[in-house]
Short mmCIF file of N, CA, C and O in Angstrom, two decimals:
data_model
loop_
_atom_site.label_atom_id
_atom_site.label_comp_id
_atom_site.label_asym_id
_atom_site.label_seq_id
_atom_site.Cartn_x
_atom_site.Cartn_y
_atom_site.Cartn_z
N VAL A 27 115.50 42.74 107.79
CA VAL A 27 114.93 42.44 106.46
C VAL A 27 114.87 40.66 106.63
O VAL A 27 115.85 39.95 107.51
N GLU A 28 114.12 40.12 105.70
CA GLU A 28 114.12 38.59 105.70
C GLU A 28 115.08 37.92 104.98
O GLU A 28 115.79 38.51 104.08
N VAL A 29 115.45 36.94 105.64
CA VAL A 29 116.27 36.10 104.71
C VAL A 29 115.68 34.97 104.19
O VAL A 29 115.20 34.14 105.16
N ALA A 30 116.02 34.33 103.05
CA ALA A 30 115.00 33.14 102.96
C ALA A 30 116.07 31.57 102.33
O ALA A 30 116.89 32.34 101.33
N ALA A 31 116.03 30.49 102.48
CA ALA A 31 116.67 29.63 101.95
C ALA A 31 115.71 28.99 100.97
O ALA A 31 114.67 28.68 101.28
N THR A 32 115.92 28.94 99.66
CA THR A 32 115.14 28.46 98.64
C THR A 32 115.29 27.06 98.19
O THR A 32 116.64 26.94 97.66
N ALA A 33 114.22 26.54 97.66
CA ALA A 33 114.67 25.17 96.65
C ALA A 33 113.56 25.48 95.23
O ALA A 33 112.45 25.71 95.77
N GLY A 34 113.66 25.33 94.05
CA GLY A 34 113.15 25.52 93.00
C GLY A 34 112.59 26.97 92.72
O GLY A 34 113.50 27.69 93.15
N GLU A 35 112.18 27.08 91.53
CA GLU A 35 111.98 28.50 90.98
C GLU A 35 110.70 29.01 91.59
O GLU A 35 109.71 28.37 91.60
N ARG A 36 110.62 30.17 92.07
CA ARG A 36 109.00 30.71 92.56
C ARG A 36 108.02 30.90 91.72
O ARG A 36 106.94 30.70 91.83
N TRP A 37 108.63 31.64 90.40
CA TRP A 37 107.53 31.89 89.47
C TRP A 37 108.05 31.24 88.26
O TRP A 37 108.85 30.60 88.00
N ARG A 38 106.93 30.53 87.56
CA ARG A 38 106.56 29.79 86.28
C ARG A 38 105.59 30.55 85.43
O ARG A 38 104.51 31.23 85.49
N LYS A 39 105.79 30.76 84.19
CA LYS A 39 104.94 31.16 83.06
C LYS A 39 103.61 30.25 83.11
O LYS A 39 103.81 29.31 82.78
N VAL A 40 102.84 30.88 82.75
CA VAL A 40 101.61 30.27 82.73
C VAL A 40 101.06 29.86 81.23
O VAL A 40 101.31 30.87 80.43
N LYS A 41 101.28 28.48 80.91
CA LYS A 41 101.19 28.21 79.78
C LYS A 41 99.80 28.37 78.91
O LYS A 41 98.73 28.59 79.66
N GLY A 42 99.87 28.96 77.74
CA GLY A 42 98.75 29.68 76.86
C GLY A 42 97.85 30.77 77.54
O GLY A 42 97.12 31.14 76.56
N ALA A 43 98.67 31.38 78.37
CA ALA A 43 98.45 32.71 78.38
C ALA A 43 98.70 33.58 77.40
O ALA A 43 99.61 33.34 76.80
N ALA A 44 97.80 34.64 77.00
CA ALA A 44 98.09 35.46 75.96
C ALA A 44 98.99 36.05 76.16
O ALA A 44 100.06 36.49 75.48
N ALA A 45 99.26 36.72 77.55
CA ALA A 45 100.15 38.01 77.75
C ALA A 45 100.87 37.22 78.70
O ALA A 45 100.84 35.97 79.06
N ALA A 46 102.06 37.66 79.13
CA ALA A 46 103.02 37.24 79.87
C ALA A 46 102.45 36.92 81.40
O ALA A 46 102.07 38.13 82.11
N THR A 47 102.43 35.66 81.61
CA THR A 47 101.08 35.59 82.93
C THR A 47 102.24 34.65 83.89
O THR A 47 102.85 33.61 83.18
N TYR A 48 102.24 34.84 85.31
CA TYR A 48 103.29 33.93 85.90
C TYR A 48 102.49 33.77 87.35
O TYR A 48 101.56 34.21 87.70
N GLU A 49 102.39 32.38 87.49
CA GLU A 49 101.86 32.02 88.95
C GLU A 49 102.98 31.33 89.52
O GLU A 49 103.96 30.93 89.28
N GLN A 50 103.06 31.08 90.91
CA GLN A 50 103.83 30.58 91.86
C GLN A 50 104.22 29.18 91.64
O GLN A 50 102.98 28.29 91.78
N ASP A 51 105.29 28.47 91.56
CA ASP A 51 105.13 27.14 91.23
C ASP A 51 105.00 26.65 92.29
O ASP A 51 105.36 26.82 93.55
N PRO A 52 104.37 25.16 92.25
CA PRO A 52 104.01 24.85 93.78
C PRO A 52 105.19 23.74 94.33
O PRO A 52 104.95 23.42 95.25
N ALA A 53 106.01 23.58 93.32
CA ALA A 53 107.03 23.00 93.80
C ALA A 53 108.33 23.79 94.46
O ALA A 53 108.89 23.09 95.21
N TYR A 54 108.04 24.72 94.81
CA TYR A 54 109.09 26.02 95.22
C TYR A 54 108.75 25.80 96.84
O TYR A 54 107.40 25.69 97.17
N ARG A 55 109.91 26.06 97.23
CA ARG A 55 110.12 25.96 98.94
C ARG A 55 110.74 26.69 99.49
O ARG A 55 111.66 27.42 98.62
N ASP A 56 110.52 27.52 100.50
CA ASP A 56 111.20 28.43 101.09
C ASP A 56 111.04 28.52 102.77
O ASP A 56 110.00 27.86 103.25
N ALA A 57 112.36 28.79 103.28
CA ALA A 57 112.34 28.82 104.97
C ALA A 57 112.88 30.30 105.38
O ALA A 57 113.79 30.62 104.56
N ARG A 58 112.20 30.89 106.02
CA ARG A 58 112.67 32.39 106.36
C ARG A 58 113.06 32.78 107.54
O ARG A 58 112.41 31.92 108.50
N THR A 59 113.91 33.73 107.91
CA THR A 59 114.25 34.36 108.99
C THR A 59 114.36 35.95 109.06
O THR A 59 114.67 36.29 108.02
N THR A 60 114.05 36.43 109.88
CA THR A 60 114.21 38.00 109.93
C THR A 60 115.39 38.26 110.70
O THR A 60 115.79 37.98 111.52
N VAL A 61 116.18 39.29 110.18
CA VAL A 61 117.60 39.64 110.53
C VAL A 61 117.60 41.20 110.68
O VAL A 61 117.26 41.95 110.02
N THR A 62 118.12 41.79 111.70
CA THR A 62 118.04 43.21 112.09
C THR A 62 119.58 43.56 112.37
O THR A 62 120.11 43.24 113.14
N LEU A 63 120.04 44.48 111.53
CA LEU A 63 121.41 44.91 111.70
C LEU A 63 121.50 46.32 111.65
O LEU A 63 120.78 47.04 111.04
N ALA A 64 122.45 46.93 112.69
CA ALA A 64 122.73 48.28 112.50
C ALA A 64 123.80 48.56 111.62
O ALA A 64 124.38 47.71 110.80
N ALA A 65 123.95 49.94 110.92
CA ALA A 65 124.79 50.04 110.20
C ALA A 65 126.43 49.61 110.41
O ALA A 65 127.02 49.82 111.52
N GLY A 66 126.58 49.13 109.34
CA GLY A 66 128.48 48.42 109.19
C GLY A 66 128.45 46.98 110.49
O GLY A 66 129.46 46.37 110.50
N GLU A 67 127.09 46.75 111.01
CA GLU A 67 127.08 45.53 111.50
C GLU A 67 127.08 44.23 110.66
O GLU A 67 126.29 44.23 109.72
N SER A 68 127.46 42.98 111.21
CA SER A 68 127.33 41.81 110.60
C SER A 68 127.05 40.67 111.41
O SER A 68 127.15 40.84 112.66
N ARG A 69 126.44 39.64 111.03
CA ARG A 69 125.95 38.42 112.08
C ARG A 69 126.02 37.13 111.07
O ARG A 69 125.77 37.43 109.84
N THR A 70 126.22 36.24 111.81
CA THR A 70 125.61 34.79 111.04
C THR A 70 124.23 34.74 111.20
O THR A 70 123.53 34.80 112.34
N VAL A 71 123.69 33.94 110.38
CA VAL A 71 122.40 33.71 110.05
C VAL A 71 122.25 32.39 110.01
O VAL A 71 122.97 31.83 108.91
N ILE A 72 121.31 31.39 110.59
CA ILE A 72 120.91 30.29 110.55
C ILE A 72 119.29 30.10 110.30
O ILE A 72 118.57 30.87 110.79
N VAL A 73 119.48 29.68 108.87
CA VAL A 73 117.74 29.37 108.39
C VAL A 73 117.63 28.04 108.90
O VAL A 73 118.18 27.09 107.89
N HIS A 74 116.43 27.50 109.40
CA HIS A 74 116.32 25.93 109.79
C HIS A 74 115.15 25.67 108.66
O HIS A 74 114.21 26.44 108.32
N CYS A 75 115.28 24.72 107.70
CA CYS A 75 114.39 24.24 107.02
C CYS A 75 114.14 22.75 106.92
O CYS A 75 115.43 22.08 107.08
N ASP A 76 113.17 21.95 106.35
CA ASP A 76 113.06 20.56 106.38
C ASP A 76 113.07 20.18 104.62
O ASP A 76 112.55 19.28 104.46
N PHE A 77 113.68 20.95 104.15
CA PHE A 77 113.97 20.26 102.59
C PHE A 77 115.83 21.02 102.27
O PHE A 77 116.31 21.63 103.14
N GLU A 78 116.41 20.40 101.14
CA GLU A 78 117.79 20.83 100.88
C GLU A 78 117.78 22.06 100.15
O GLU A 78 117.35 22.43 99.12
N PRO A 79 118.20 23.17 100.65
CA PRO A 79 118.10 24.30 100.25
C PRO A 79 118.90 24.85 99.26
O PRO A 79 120.03 23.97 98.90
N ARG A 80 118.77 25.48 97.80
CA ARG A 80 119.74 25.53 97.02
C ARG A 80 120.23 27.22 96.65
O ARG A 80 121.35 27.32 96.24
N ARG A 81 119.18 27.94 96.94
CA ARG A 81 120.04 29.69 97.12
C ARG A 81 119.68 30.14 98.56
O ARG A 81 118.50 29.62 99.10
N LEU A 82 120.38 31.21 98.78
CA LEU A 82 119.83 32.13 99.92
C LEU A 82 119.52 33.49 99.18
O LEU A 82 120.29 33.98 98.53
N VAL A 83 118.45 33.74 99.89
CA VAL A 83 118.08 34.98 99.18
C VAL A 83 117.61 36.20 100.29
O VAL A 83 116.84 35.76 101.07
N VAL A 84 118.39 37.39 100.09
CA VAL A 84 118.16 38.35 101.18
C VAL A 84 116.88 39.29 100.47
O VAL A 84 116.94 39.51 99.18
N ASP A 85 115.87 39.50 101.13
CA ASP A 85 114.82 40.27 101.11
C ASP A 85 113.59 39.51 99.89
O ASP A 85 113.81 40.12 98.59
N PRO A 86 113.50 38.43 99.99
CA PRO A 86 112.78 37.50 98.81
C PRO A 86 111.30 38.01 98.10
O PRO A 86 111.19 37.94 97.10
N ASP A 87 110.79 38.99 99.09
CA ASP A 87 109.39 39.72 98.49
C ASP A 87 109.68 40.94 98.19
O ASP A 87 108.85 41.96 97.78
N VAL A 88 111.06 41.14 97.91
CA VAL A 88 111.46 42.95 97.20
C VAL A 88 110.67 44.04 97.95
O VAL A 88 109.96 44.77 97.50
N ARG A 89 111.23 44.03 99.20
CA ARG A 89 110.52 44.97 100.18
C ARG A 89 111.32 46.18 100.35
O ARG A 89 110.87 47.21 100.78
N VAL A 90 112.72 46.02 100.26
CA VAL A 90 113.76 46.92 100.63
C VAL A 90 114.41 47.46 99.23
O VAL A 90 114.80 46.83 98.38
N LEU A 91 114.47 48.82 99.07
CA LEU A 91 115.02 49.39 97.83
C LEU A 91 116.85 49.20 98.04
O LEU A 91 117.10 49.61 99.14
N GLN A 92 117.38 48.42 97.05
CA GLN A 92 118.69 48.00 97.22
C GLN A 92 118.92 47.94 95.69
O GLN A 92 118.18 47.62 94.76
N LEU A 93 120.28 48.59 95.66
CA LEU A 93 121.21 48.48 94.46
C LEU A 93 121.58 47.00 94.11
O LEU A 93 122.11 46.14 95.04
N LYS A 94 122.11 46.68 92.82
CA LYS A 94 122.71 45.51 92.60
C LYS A 94 121.72 44.33 93.09
O LYS A 94 122.30 43.41 93.71
N ARG A 95 120.50 44.31 93.25
CA ARG A 95 119.65 43.07 93.77
C ARG A 95 120.08 41.64 93.33
O ARG A 95 119.88 40.64 94.32
N LYS A 96 120.32 41.53 92.33
CA LYS A 96 121.04 40.15 91.88
C LYS A 96 122.33 39.77 92.74
O LYS A 96 122.49 38.64 92.84
N LEU A 97 122.69 40.61 93.44
CA LEU A 97 123.97 40.04 94.43
C LEU A 97 123.50 39.97 95.60
O LEU A 97 124.12 39.32 96.65
N ALA A 98 122.01 39.73 96.07
CA ALA A 98 121.48 39.42 97.18
C ALA A 98 120.99 37.97 97.09
O ALA A 98 120.01 37.35 97.93
N THR A 99 121.71 37.51 96.13
CA THR A 99 121.24 35.89 96.02
C THR A 99 122.52 35.05 96.09
O THR A 99 123.37 35.54 95.31
N ALA A 100 122.68 34.02 96.83
CA ALA A 100 123.87 33.41 96.69
C ALA A 100 123.51 31.63 96.43
O ALA A 100 122.59 31.20 96.92
N ALA A 101 124.31 31.07 95.51
CA ALA A 101 123.67 29.59 95.35
C ALA A 101 124.38 28.76 96.59
O ALA A 101 125.45 29.47 97.17
N LEU A 102 123.74 27.64 96.92
CA LEU A 102 124.40 26.84 98.20
C LEU A 102 124.77 25.49 97.47
O LEU A 102 124.38 24.93 96.72
#
């Protein structure tokens, strides 16, 4: 699964759009690493980035089905 260190909000609402339309905010930054774990396994993860991260997000592109997805984000 991918783990991302992020800064800023990834999506912003497009102003003036008739429907709820979103685009990626150009100020958003992320740096990622991939982690493979076996059942019950844990590991220390280091994500190298050239900016001050604000959050750590597990599966930032929502590729894995998981319950309680909001718990997959931690403020730094």
